[in-house]
Amino acid sequence: MTIVPRPVAVPFSPAKRETVDPVYRQIRDLVYKVSGIYKAEEKLYLLADGCARRMKQLSVRTPREYWDHLTANPNRDGELRHLLNEITIGETCLFRSQPQLDALRKVILPEIVAEKTKRIIKRLRIWSAGCSTGEEPYTLAMNMLEESNGLLKGWTVEILATDLNDRSVETAKVGIYGDYALRSTTEYFKRKYFSTVDEKKLQARPEVKKLITFSRLNLQDDSKMHFMKGMDLIFCCNVLIYFDGASKSKVINHFFSNLNLGGYFFLGSSESLMKLNDQFHLVHFPGAIGYWKPSSLQSGKL
Amino acid sequence: MITSVAATIRERVQHIKTIPAIPAVFLPLLKMLSSSTEEVALDEVVRLVSYDGTIAAQCLRVAGSPLFGLAQTPKSIKGAVISLGLRRVETIVLTCCLGQAFPAGNWALDPAVFWRHSLGCAMVCRKFSEKLTAADGEKAYMGGLLHDIGFMVNCLVFPKEFATAIELARHDEIPLYEAEHATMGFTHCETGRALAEKWKLADDIVEVIAYHHTLEQSHEAPSLVALVHLSDLLCRMRALGYGYYERQKVDLISDPAWAILAKEHRDLEGVDLVRFTFELDEAVEQIHDLVSAVFGSKAAAS
């Protein structure tokens, strides 16, 4: 009779273990701990590429040496920022997360509409916080317009789009996008909501723009944050990753109080809120994760 | 009335003739797995498995999947047991046997989809329990693998009725369980239970099959049932569901199952559910690969 001990815990997918330098897994965990961004196993090469670009800049030869730059060097915070820039670069495009949009249209909107059905003023307020050059608010606007003869018939939709960077806000207002930004946009949406600028560029039509108010806002400006009330939905993708724990926590608390009861907060699709706020309920939709402010605060944890 | 439905199901399941030959090793192995580990002899398991060449070969292939923690395919069953542990090998054997018991056929439910969900749930259950001290990972795996076995019974015994239920679920984008209730008046929980009893599965596994949608009915193994319930929901939200969009918002932490599990496992609170979800995503592709390896190219292609 032989009794074999229970095997130790293994990751879900230790595949390619031999092909990736284990230091990158350490870096992945560090990036997650500090920023909440999780680079999945199959995307570790993207992290490795980002590191490689930084290593070249710094004339660092080995990943191990780069790890020291991220952890022991006096400028480690600055370096981590550079790395975060490298690994999130190029992620911005219209229709970036279809599962998030599906959750919005198939689950959340019916819920909000049902809840507000008895109100006289039927108004939906959405905030794209850290909207960069406008890809997210335009995507949201088009999806809301798609519902304007259905679920949202008779409703007013307001989308607030803010960013810290003036130039981004100005670019966003113009609403002109090239192939790369439109790579996930279907022909249907391109034809319906854009006009042609030239061979390679499309511009969002006035009826889409009409839904959105663009402005500059610093999420760390407490006095201004207090005014952003009455939101039903807040999207803040790949923005908080650059904040330190304390600032992040403060911004998230603002978001919580800016939301209406029953409202939702979304991060980027590989981003986590970690444990920075215990009032939000973590909720899963098919393929998407959101944070819910319960409809009545007493009913908190059921 | 209810008892007569139960009696009909039992009667029909008793007389299932269409389950193609269950590998001979299946039932003795199940019996072994139900007994305490100390009584299980390695040689006996190896002898049983090696008796069926097809099963043995398949087991080695599965054992070599990164999902089971090995980077290389082991050369023999004994080798697999030494690397992975007896109990994990037993669960692998049972996985393969089930694949043979229900091979791809012209079912109301796409068998590839069914196996991906079952195997996915088994993996999530095991992974989940690895995060909890004093949880039995291999038992949890079995619970996850077998929890929806009633869907197979439905396909074999009530094909027409079940096809209607699936159609309703797809059309209304509602959980299959609700659609079964609405159209058939009974669910895979009852049909699965009848088969589980016919196979004389252990009481706790029978409870998982019978009560994973009605936790409050579980008395023998509430925390195992709760674990499977949560893993099932998580899989359905992460591309390992039943192949259609379920309009659902899942709040795992507020689910009664969470409290049941937390009562027994205090370390549940420390689980980072978002990261856990991202890690599950990493395994989806491998689960697809494994399903084609175990359940045949026919299942994989559909």
Coordinates of C-alpha atoms in Angstrom, one line a residue:
Chain A
M1 CA 0.0 0.0 0.0
T2 CA 1.4 3.3 -1.0
I3 CA 0.1 6.7 0.1
V4 CA 1.3 9.5 -2.0
P5 CA 1.0 13.0 -0.5
R6 CA -1.3 15.6 -2.1
P7 CA 0.5 17.6 -4.7
V8 CA 1.3 21.2 -3.9
A9 CA -0.8 24.0 -5.4
V10 CA 0.0 24.8 -9.0
P11 CA -1.1 27.8 -11.1
F12 CA -4.1 27.2 -13.3
S13 CA -1.8 27.2 -16.3
P14 CA 1.8 26.7 -15.8
A15 CA 2.2 26.3 -19.6
K16 CA 5.2 28.0 -21.2
R17 CA 6.8 27.9 -17.8
E18 CA 10.1 27.0 -19.5
T19 CA 9.9 29.8 -22.1
V20 CA 9.4 32.8 -19.9
D21 CA 12.1 34.0 -17.5
P22 CA 10.5 33.5 -14.0
V23 CA 11.5 37.1 -13.1
Y24 CA 8.7 38.3 -15.4
R25 CA 6.2 36.5 -13.2
Q26 CA 7.7 38.4 -10.2
I27 CA 7.3 41.6 -12.2
R28 CA 3.8 40.7 -13.1
D29 CA 3.0 40.2 -9.5
L30 CA 4.6 43.5 -8.5
V31 CA 2.7 45.3 -11.3
Y32 CA -0.5 43.8 -10.0
K33 CA 0.2 44.7 -6.4
V34 CA 1.0 48.3 -7.2
S35 CA -1.4 49.0 -10.0
G36 CA -4.1 46.3 -10.1
I37 CA -3.2 45.5 -13.7
Y38 CA -3.0 41.8 -14.3
K39 CA -1.0 40.5 -17.3
A40 CA -2.4 37.0 -17.9
E41 CA 0.0 34.1 -18.5
E42 CA -0.5 34.2 -22.3
K43 CA 0.2 38.0 -22.3
L44 CA 3.4 37.7 -20.3
Y45 CA 5.3 38.2 -23.5
L46 CA 3.7 41.7 -23.7
L47 CA 5.1 42.4 -20.3
A48 CA 8.4 41.0 -21.3
D49 CA 8.4 43.2 -24.5
G50 CA 7.6 46.3 -22.4
C51 CA 10.4 45.4 -20.0
A52 CA 12.8 44.9 -22.9
R53 CA 12.1 48.4 -24.2
R54 CA 12.7 49.9 -20.8
M55 CA 15.9 47.8 -20.4
K56 CA 17.2 49.1 -23.7
Q57 CA 16.6 52.6 -22.6
L58 CA 18.3 52.0 -19.3
S59 CA 21.1 49.9 -20.8
V60 CA 20.2 47.1 -18.4
R61 CA 21.2 43.7 -19.6
T62 CA 19.2 41.1 -17.7
P63 CA 15.6 40.9 -16.4
R64 CA 17.1 40.2 -13.0
E65 CA 19.0 43.5 -13.1
Y66 CA 15.8 45.3 -14.3
W67 CA 13.9 43.8 -11.3
D68 CA 16.4 45.6 -9.1
H69 CA 15.6 48.9 -10.9
L70 CA 11.9 48.3 -10.1
T71 CA 12.4 47.4 -6.5
A72 CA 15.7 48.6 -5.1
N73 CA 16.6 51.7 -7.1
P74 CA 15.8 55.1 -5.5
N75 CA 13.8 56.0 -8.7
R76 CA 11.8 52.8 -8.6
D77 CA 8.4 54.5 -8.6
G78 CA 9.3 56.5 -11.7
E79 CA 10.5 53.4 -13.4
L80 CA 7.3 51.5 -12.6
R81 CA 5.4 54.4 -14.1
H82 CA 7.4 54.1 -17.3
L83 CA 6.8 50.3 -17.4
L84 CA 3.0 50.8 -16.9
N85 CA 3.1 53.3 -19.8
E86 CA 4.8 50.6 -21.9
I87 CA 2.4 47.9 -21.2
T88 CA -0.8 49.8 -21.6
I89 CA 0.3 51.7 -24.7
G90 CA -1.9 51.1 -27.7
E91 CA -4.7 49.6 -25.7
T92 CA -7.0 52.5 -26.5
C93 CA -9.5 52.0 -29.2
L94 CA -13.2 52.3 -29.8
F95 CA -15.2 49.2 -28.7
R96 CA -12.3 48.1 -26.5
S97 CA -14.4 45.7 -24.4
Q98 CA -17.4 44.1 -26.0
P99 CA -18.3 42.1 -22.9
Q100 CA -18.5 45.3 -20.9
L101 CA -20.9 46.8 -23.5
D102 CA -23.0 43.7 -23.6
A103 CA -23.3 43.8 -19.8
L104 CA -24.3 47.5 -20.1
R105 CA -27.0 46.9 -22.7
K106 CA -28.3 43.5 -21.8
V107 CA -28.1 43.5 -18.0
I108 CA -27.5 47.0 -16.5
L109 CA -29.7 49.2 -18.7
P110 CA -32.8 47.0 -18.2
E111 CA -32.1 47.0 -14.5
I112 CA -31.7 50.8 -14.2
V113 CA -34.6 51.5 -16.5
A114 CA -36.9 49.2 -14.5
E115 CA -35.8 50.9 -11.3
K116 CA -36.3 54.5 -12.5
T117 CA -39.4 53.7 -14.5
K118 CA -41.7 55.7 -12.1
R119 CA -39.6 58.8 -12.2
I120 CA -40.8 61.9 -14.0
I121 CA -37.4 62.8 -15.4
K122 CA -35.9 59.9 -17.2
R123 CA -32.3 60.7 -17.3
L124 CA -29.2 58.5 -17.5
R125 CA -25.8 60.0 -16.6
I126 CA -22.6 58.4 -17.6
W127 CA -19.1 59.5 -16.7
S128 CA -16.0 58.5 -18.6
A129 CA -13.3 59.5 -16.2
G130 CA -9.9 59.6 -17.8
C131 CA -11.3 59.5 -21.3
S132 CA -8.0 60.1 -23.1
T133 CA -8.7 61.0 -26.7
G134 CA -12.4 60.2 -26.5
E135 CA -12.6 56.5 -27.7
E136 CA -14.6 55.4 -24.7
P137 CA -17.2 58.2 -24.5
Y138 CA -17.9 57.9 -28.3
T139 CA -18.3 54.1 -27.9
L140 CA -20.7 54.6 -25.1
A141 CA -22.6 57.3 -26.9
M142 CA -23.1 55.1 -30.0
N143 CA -24.3 52.2 -27.9
M144 CA -26.8 54.4 -26.0
L145 CA -28.1 55.8 -29.4
E146 CA -28.7 52.2 -30.4
E147 CA -31.1 51.9 -27.5
S148 CA -32.8 55.2 -28.1
N149 CA -35.8 53.6 -29.8
G150 CA -35.9 50.7 -27.5
L151 CA -35.0 50.6 -23.8
L152 CA -34.1 54.3 -23.6
K153 CA -37.0 55.7 -25.6
G154 CA -38.0 59.0 -23.9
W155 CA -34.8 59.1 -21.9
T156 CA -32.1 61.8 -21.9
V157 CA -28.6 60.5 -22.0
E158 CA -25.7 62.6 -20.8
I159 CA -22.1 61.5 -21.1
L160 CA -19.5 63.4 -19.2
A161 CA -16.0 62.8 -20.5
T162 CA -13.1 64.2 -18.6
D163 CA -9.3 63.9 -18.8
L164 CA -6.4 65.6 -17.0
N165 CA -4.6 66.3 -20.3
D166 CA -5.9 69.4 -22.2
R167 CA -4.6 68.2 -25.5
S168 CA -6.3 64.9 -25.2
V169 CA -9.6 66.6 -24.4
E170 CA -9.2 68.8 -27.5
T171 CA -8.4 65.8 -29.7
A172 CA -11.4 64.0 -28.2
K173 CA -13.7 66.9 -29.0
V174 CA -12.8 66.7 -32.7
G175 CA -13.6 63.0 -32.8
I176 CA -11.5 62.0 -35.7
Y177 CA -10.1 58.4 -35.7
G178 CA -7.9 56.3 -37.9
D179 CA -7.9 52.6 -38.7
Y180 CA -6.0 51.6 -35.6
A181 CA -8.5 53.3 -33.2
L182 CA -11.3 51.9 -35.3
R183 CA -10.0 48.3 -35.5
S184 CA -12.7 46.9 -33.3
T185 CA -15.5 49.0 -34.7
T186 CA -17.9 47.1 -37.1
E187 CA -18.9 48.5 -40.5
Y188 CA -22.4 48.9 -39.1
F189 CA -21.3 51.5 -36.5
K190 CA -18.8 53.1 -38.9
R191 CA -21.5 53.7 -41.5
K192 CA -24.2 54.8 -39.1
Y193 CA -22.2 57.1 -36.7
F194 CA -19.2 58.4 -38.7
S195 CA -18.6 60.6 -41.7
T196 CA -15.6 60.2 -43.9
V197 CA -12.7 62.7 -43.5
D198 CA -10.4 61.2 -45.9
E199 CA -9.3 57.7 -47.1
K200 CA -8.0 56.7 -43.7
K201 CA -10.0 58.8 -41.3
L202 CA -13.5 58.9 -39.9
Q203 CA -15.2 61.6 -37.8
A204 CA -18.0 61.0 -35.3
R205 CA -21.2 62.6 -36.5
P206 CA -22.8 65.5 -34.6
E207 CA -25.6 63.4 -33.2
V208 CA -23.0 61.3 -31.4
K209 CA -21.1 64.3 -30.2
K210 CA -24.3 65.9 -28.9
L211 CA -24.5 63.4 -26.1
I212 CA -21.0 64.1 -24.8
T213 CA -19.7 67.0 -22.8
F214 CA -15.9 67.0 -22.7
S215 CA -13.9 68.8 -20.1
R216 CA -10.6 68.8 -18.3
L217 CA -10.6 67.4 -14.8
N218 CA -8.0 66.3 -12.3
L219 CA -9.4 63.3 -10.4
Q220 CA -7.3 64.3 -7.4
D221 CA -9.0 67.7 -7.2
D222 CA -11.3 67.0 -4.3
S223 CA -13.3 70.2 -4.6
K224 CA -14.2 69.4 -8.2
M225 CA -14.8 65.8 -7.5
H226 CA -17.5 66.7 -5.1
F227 CA -19.5 68.2 -7.9
M228 CA -19.7 65.2 -10.1
K229 CA -22.9 63.8 -8.5
G230 CA -25.8 61.8 -9.7
M231 CA -23.9 59.4 -12.0
D232 CA -25.5 56.1 -13.0
L233 CA -22.4 54.7 -14.5
I234 CA -18.7 55.6 -14.2
F235 CA -16.0 54.2 -16.4
C236 CA -12.4 54.6 -15.4
C237 CA -10.1 52.4 -17.5
N238 CA -6.3 52.2 -17.0
V239 CA -6.2 55.5 -15.2
L240 CA -6.0 54.6 -11.5
I241 CA -3.0 52.2 -12.2
Y242 CA -0.8 55.3 -12.1
F243 CA -2.0 56.4 -8.6
D244 CA -0.5 55.4 -5.3
G245 CA -2.6 53.4 -2.9
A246 CA -3.8 56.4 -0.8
S247 CA -4.8 58.6 -3.8
K248 CA -6.4 55.6 -5.6
S249 CA -8.5 54.9 -2.5
K250 CA -9.5 58.6 -2.2
V251 CA -10.6 58.7 -5.9
I252 CA -12.6 55.5 -5.6
N253 CA -14.4 56.8 -2.5
H254 CA -15.3 59.8 -4.6
F255 CA -16.6 57.6 -7.3
F256 CA -18.7 55.7 -4.8
S257 CA -20.4 58.8 -3.5
N258 CA -20.7 60.3 -7.0
L259 CA -22.8 57.3 -8.1
N260 CA -26.5 57.0 -7.6
L261 CA -27.8 54.1 -5.6
G262 CA -27.8 51.1 -7.9
G263 CA -25.1 52.6 -10.1
Y264 CA -22.1 50.8 -11.5
F265 CA -18.4 51.5 -11.7
F266 CA -16.1 49.9 -14.3
L267 CA -12.4 49.5 -14.6
G268 CA -10.3 48.3 -17.5
S269 CA -10.9 44.6 -18.4
S270 CA -7.6 43.4 -16.8
E271 CA -7.7 45.8 -13.9
S272 CA -8.6 45.2 -10.3
L273 CA -10.0 47.4 -7.6
M274 CA -8.0 45.2 -5.2
K275 CA -9.4 45.8 -1.7
L276 CA -9.5 49.6 -1.8
N277 CA -13.2 49.9 -1.1
D278 CA -15.4 47.5 0.7
Q279 CA -18.7 49.4 0.0
F280 CA -18.8 48.4 -3.7
H281 CA -20.0 45.0 -4.5
L282 CA -17.9 43.1 -7.0
V283 CA -20.2 41.7 -9.6
H284 CA -19.6 39.4 -12.5
F285 CA -21.4 39.7 -15.9
P286 CA -20.6 37.3 -18.8
G287 CA -17.0 38.2 -19.6
A288 CA -16.9 41.4 -17.6
I289 CA -16.4 42.5 -14.0
G290 CA -18.1 45.6 -12.5
Y291 CA -18.5 47.2 -9.1
W292 CA -22.0 47.9 -7.9
K293 CA -23.3 50.4 -5.5
P294 CA -26.2 48.6 -3.9
S295 CA -29.7 50.0 -4.5
S296 CA -30.3 50.4 -0.8
L297 CA -27.3 50.7 1.4
Q298 CA -28.8 48.7 4.2
S299 CA -29.3 45.7 1.9
G300 CA -25.5 45.8 1.5
K301 CA -24.3 42.3 1.9
L302 CA -27.3 40.0 1.6
Chain B
M1 CA -47.5 14.9 -7.9
I2 CA -43.9 15.7 -7.2
T3 CA -43.2 12.2 -6.0
S4 CA -44.7 10.8 -9.2
V5 CA -42.4 12.9 -11.3
A6 CA -39.4 11.7 -9.2
A7 CA -40.6 8.1 -9.6
T8 CA -40.9 8.5 -13.4
I9 CA -37.4 9.9 -13.6
R10 CA -36.1 7.1 -11.5
E11 CA -37.9 4.5 -13.5
R12 CA -36.6 5.9 -16.8
V13 CA -33.1 6.3 -15.5
Q14 CA -33.1 2.8 -14.2
H15 CA -33.8 1.6 -17.6
I16 CA -31.4 3.7 -19.6
K17 CA -30.1 1.3 -22.1
T18 CA -28.5 3.9 -24.3
I19 CA -25.6 4.8 -22.1
P20 CA -22.8 3.2 -24.2
A21 CA -20.5 0.9 -22.4
I22 CA -19.2 2.5 -19.3
P23 CA -15.5 1.5 -19.0
A24 CA -15.3 -1.4 -16.7
V25 CA -12.9 0.4 -14.4
F26 CA -15.3 3.3 -13.8
L27 CA -17.5 1.9 -11.0
P28 CA -14.8 0.1 -9.0
L29 CA -12.8 3.3 -9.1
L30 CA -15.6 5.4 -8.0
K31 CA -16.1 3.1 -5.1
M32 CA -12.4 3.5 -4.2
L33 CA -12.5 7.2 -4.4
S34 CA -15.5 7.2 -2.0
S35 CA -13.5 5.3 0.5
S36 CA -10.9 6.9 2.7
T37 CA -7.5 7.4 1.2
E38 CA -5.7 5.1 3.6
E39 CA -7.6 2.1 2.2
V40 CA -6.7 2.8 -1.5
A41 CA -3.9 0.7 -2.8
L42 CA -1.7 2.2 -5.5
D43 CA -1.2 -1.2 -7.2
E44 CA -4.9 -1.8 -7.3
V45 CA -5.5 1.5 -9.1
V46 CA -2.7 1.0 -11.5
R47 CA -3.9 -2.5 -12.3
L48 CA -7.5 -1.3 -12.9
V49 CA -6.4 1.5 -15.1
S50 CA -3.9 -0.4 -17.1
Y51 CA -6.6 -3.1 -17.8
D52 CA -8.2 -0.7 -20.3
G53 CA -5.6 0.4 -22.8
T54 CA -7.7 3.3 -24.3
I55 CA -8.4 4.7 -20.9
A56 CA -4.8 4.3 -19.8
A57 CA -3.5 6.1 -22.9
Q58 CA -6.0 8.9 -22.5
C59 CA -5.2 9.3 -18.8
L60 CA -1.5 9.8 -19.6
R61 CA -2.4 12.5 -22.2
V62 CA -4.6 14.3 -19.7
A63 CA -2.0 14.0 -16.9
G64 CA 0.5 15.7 -19.3
S65 CA -1.8 18.7 -19.7
P66 CA -0.4 21.8 -17.9
L67 CA -3.8 22.0 -16.2
F68 CA -2.8 19.1 -14.1
G69 CA 0.6 20.5 -13.2
L70 CA 3.0 18.5 -15.3
A71 CA 5.1 19.9 -18.1
Q72 CA 5.5 16.5 -19.8
T73 CA 3.3 13.5 -20.4
P74 CA 4.2 10.8 -17.9
K75 CA 5.4 7.5 -19.3
S76 CA 3.2 5.2 -17.2
I77 CA 0.2 5.3 -14.9
K78 CA 2.5 4.5 -12.0
G79 CA 4.8 7.4 -13.1
A80 CA 1.8 9.7 -13.2
V81 CA 0.8 8.6 -9.7
I82 CA 4.3 9.3 -8.4
S83 CA 4.3 12.8 -9.9
L84 CA 0.7 13.8 -9.3
G85 CA -0.5 11.8 -6.3
L86 CA -2.8 8.9 -6.3
R87 CA -6.0 10.9 -5.8
R88 CA -5.4 13.3 -8.6
V89 CA -4.7 10.4 -10.9
E90 CA -8.0 8.8 -9.8
T91 CA -9.8 11.9 -10.8
I92 CA -8.1 12.0 -14.1
V93 CA -9.2 8.4 -14.7
L94 CA -12.7 9.2 -13.8
T95 CA -12.7 12.2 -16.2
C96 CA -11.6 9.9 -19.0
C97 CA -14.2 7.3 -18.1
L98 CA -17.0 9.8 -18.2
G99 CA -15.8 10.9 -21.6
Q100 CA -16.3 7.4 -22.8
A101 CA -19.6 6.9 -21.0
F102 CA -21.0 9.9 -22.8
P103 CA -19.3 10.1 -26.1
A104 CA -20.2 12.7 -28.7
G105 CA -23.6 12.1 -30.2
N106 CA -26.4 14.0 -31.6
W107 CA -27.5 15.7 -28.4
A108 CA -29.8 18.5 -27.6
L109 CA -26.8 20.0 -25.8
D110 CA -23.5 20.3 -27.6
P111 CA -21.3 17.8 -25.8
A112 CA -18.1 19.9 -26.3
V113 CA -19.8 22.8 -24.5
F114 CA -21.0 20.4 -21.8
W115 CA -17.6 19.0 -21.1
R116 CA -15.9 22.4 -21.2
H117 CA -18.3 23.6 -18.5
S118 CA -17.9 20.4 -16.4
L119 CA -14.1 20.3 -16.7
G120 CA -13.9 24.0 -16.2
C121 CA -16.0 23.8 -13.1
A122 CA -13.9 20.9 -11.8
M123 CA -10.7 22.9 -12.3
V124 CA -12.2 26.0 -10.6
C125 CA -13.4 23.9 -7.7
R126 CA -10.0 22.3 -7.2
K127 CA -8.3 25.7 -7.5
F128 CA -10.7 27.3 -5.2
S129 CA -10.2 24.7 -2.5
E130 CA -6.5 25.0 -2.8
K131 CA -6.9 28.5 -1.4
L132 CA -8.8 27.1 1.6
T133 CA -7.1 25.2 4.3
A134 CA -8.6 21.8 5.1
A135 CA -10.6 21.6 1.9
D136 CA -10.3 18.4 -0.2
G137 CA -9.3 19.5 -3.7
E138 CA -9.8 16.2 -5.4
K139 CA -13.3 15.8 -3.9
A140 CA -14.1 19.3 -5.0
Y141 CA -12.8 18.4 -8.5
M142 CA -15.2 15.4 -8.6
G143 CA -18.1 17.6 -7.4
G144 CA -17.4 20.1 -10.2
L145 CA -17.0 17.4 -12.9
L146 CA -20.2 15.6 -12.0
H147 CA -22.5 18.4 -10.8
D148 CA -24.3 18.8 -14.1
I149 CA -24.4 15.1 -15.1
G150 CA -28.2 15.4 -15.1
F151 CA -27.9 17.3 -18.4
M152 CA -26.5 14.1 -20.0
V153 CA -29.4 12.1 -18.6
N154 CA -31.8 14.7 -20.0
C155 CA -30.2 14.3 -23.4
L156 CA -30.5 10.5 -23.3
V157 CA -33.9 10.1 -21.5
F158 CA -35.8 13.3 -22.3
P159 CA -34.3 14.6 -25.5
K160 CA -37.4 16.4 -26.9
E161 CA -38.4 18.0 -23.6
F162 CA -34.8 19.1 -23.0
A163 CA -34.4 20.5 -26.5
T164 CA -37.4 22.8 -25.8
A165 CA -35.8 23.9 -22.5
I166 CA -32.5 24.7 -24.2
E167 CA -34.3 26.6 -26.9
L168 CA -36.1 28.8 -24.3
A169 CA -32.9 29.4 -22.4
R170 CA -31.1 30.5 -25.5
H171 CA -33.9 32.6 -26.7
D172 CA -34.6 34.4 -23.5
E173 CA -30.9 34.3 -22.4
I174 CA -31.9 32.9 -19.0
P175 CA -30.2 30.1 -16.9
L176 CA -30.8 26.6 -18.2
Y177 CA -32.1 25.6 -14.8
E178 CA -34.9 28.2 -15.0
A179 CA -35.8 27.1 -18.5
E180 CA -36.0 23.4 -17.4
H181 CA -38.3 24.4 -14.6
A182 CA -40.5 26.4 -17.0
T183 CA -40.8 23.8 -19.7
M184 CA -40.2 20.4 -18.2
G185 CA -41.3 20.9 -14.5
F186 CA -38.1 19.2 -13.3
T187 CA -34.4 19.9 -13.8
H188 CA -31.1 18.2 -14.3
C189 CA -30.7 18.2 -10.5
E190 CA -33.4 15.5 -10.3
T191 CA -32.4 13.5 -13.3
G192 CA -28.7 13.7 -12.2
R193 CA -29.6 12.5 -8.8
A194 CA -31.3 9.5 -10.2
L195 CA -28.2 8.5 -12.1
A196 CA -26.0 9.3 -9.2
E197 CA -28.0 7.0 -7.0
K198 CA -28.0 4.3 -9.7
W199 CA -24.2 4.6 -9.8
K200 CA -24.1 4.6 -6.0
L201 CA -22.0 7.7 -5.9
A202 CA -20.9 9.0 -2.4
D203 CA -23.5 10.9 -0.5
D204 CA -21.7 14.2 -0.7
I205 CA -21.4 14.0 -4.5
V206 CA -25.1 13.1 -4.7
E207 CA -25.9 16.2 -2.7
V208 CA -23.8 18.3 -5.1
I209 CA -25.6 17.0 -8.1
A210 CA -29.1 17.3 -6.5
Y211 CA -28.7 20.6 -4.6
H212 CA -26.2 22.8 -6.4
H213 CA -29.1 25.1 -7.3
T214 CA -30.9 24.8 -4.0
L215 CA -28.2 24.9 -1.4
E216 CA -30.5 25.1 1.6
Q217 CA -31.5 21.5 1.0
S218 CA -28.0 20.2 1.6
H219 CA -27.4 18.7 5.0
E220 CA -24.6 16.3 4.5
A221 CA -22.1 18.5 2.6
P222 CA -23.2 22.1 2.6
S223 CA -19.8 23.6 2.1
L224 CA -18.9 21.3 -0.8
V225 CA -22.3 22.1 -2.5
A226 CA -21.6 25.8 -1.9
L227 CA -18.2 25.5 -3.4
V228 CA -19.5 23.9 -6.5
H229 CA -22.4 26.4 -6.7
L230 CA -20.0 29.3 -6.7
S231 CA -17.6 27.7 -9.2
D232 CA -20.4 26.9 -11.5
L233 CA -21.6 30.5 -11.5
L234 CA -18.1 31.8 -12.0
C235 CA -17.5 29.5 -15.0
R236 CA -20.8 30.6 -16.6
M237 CA -19.6 34.2 -16.3
R238 CA -16.2 33.4 -17.8
A239 CA -16.6 31.7 -21.2
L240 CA -17.1 28.3 -19.7
G241 CA -20.9 28.4 -19.6
Y242 CA -23.4 26.8 -21.9
G243 CA -22.5 28.5 -25.0
Y244 CA -25.0 31.4 -25.0
Y245 CA -25.3 34.8 -23.3
E246 CA -26.9 34.6 -19.8
R247 CA -28.3 37.9 -18.8
Q248 CA -27.1 37.7 -15.3
K249 CA -25.4 39.8 -12.7
V250 CA -23.6 37.5 -10.3
D251 CA -22.6 38.8 -6.9
L252 CA -20.6 35.8 -5.5
I253 CA -19.7 37.4 -2.2
S254 CA -23.3 38.2 -1.4
D255 CA -24.5 34.8 -2.5
P256 CA -25.7 32.6 0.4
A257 CA -23.2 30.0 -0.7
W258 CA -20.3 32.4 0.1
A259 CA -21.4 32.6 3.7
I260 CA -21.9 28.9 4.0
L261 CA -18.3 28.3 2.7
A262 CA -16.9 31.1 4.8
K263 CA -18.4 29.6 7.9
E264 CA -16.2 26.5 7.4
H265 CA -13.2 28.2 5.8
R266 CA -12.3 31.5 7.4
D267 CA -9.6 32.1 4.9
L268 CA -12.2 32.5 2.1
E269 CA -12.2 36.2 2.9
G270 CA -8.6 36.5 1.9
V271 CA -9.2 35.2 -1.7
D272 CA -8.7 37.9 -4.3
L273 CA -11.7 37.0 -6.5
V274 CA -10.7 39.3 -9.3
R275 CA -7.2 37.9 -9.7
F276 CA -8.8 34.4 -9.3
T277 CA -11.1 35.3 -12.2
F278 CA -8.1 36.4 -14.4
E279 CA -6.3 33.2 -13.6
L280 CA -9.3 31.2 -14.6
D281 CA -9.3 33.0 -18.0
E282 CA -5.8 31.8 -18.5
A283 CA -7.0 28.2 -18.3
V284 CA -9.9 28.5 -20.8
E285 CA -7.9 27.6 -23.8
Q286 CA -6.3 24.7 -22.1
I287 CA -9.6 23.4 -21.1
H288 CA -10.7 23.5 -24.7
D289 CA -7.6 21.6 -25.7
L290 CA -8.2 19.0 -23.0
V291 CA -11.8 18.5 -24.0
S292 CA -10.7 17.7 -27.5
A293 CA -8.0 15.3 -26.2
V294 CA -10.4 13.4 -23.9
F295 CA -13.7 13.7 -25.5
G296 CA -12.6 13.3 -29.1
S297 CA -12.3 15.5 -32.1
K298 CA -16.0 15.2 -32.8
A299 CA -16.8 16.9 -29.5
A300 CA -14.0 19.5 -30.0
A301 CA -15.1 20.4 -33.5
S302 CA -18.7 21.2 -32.6

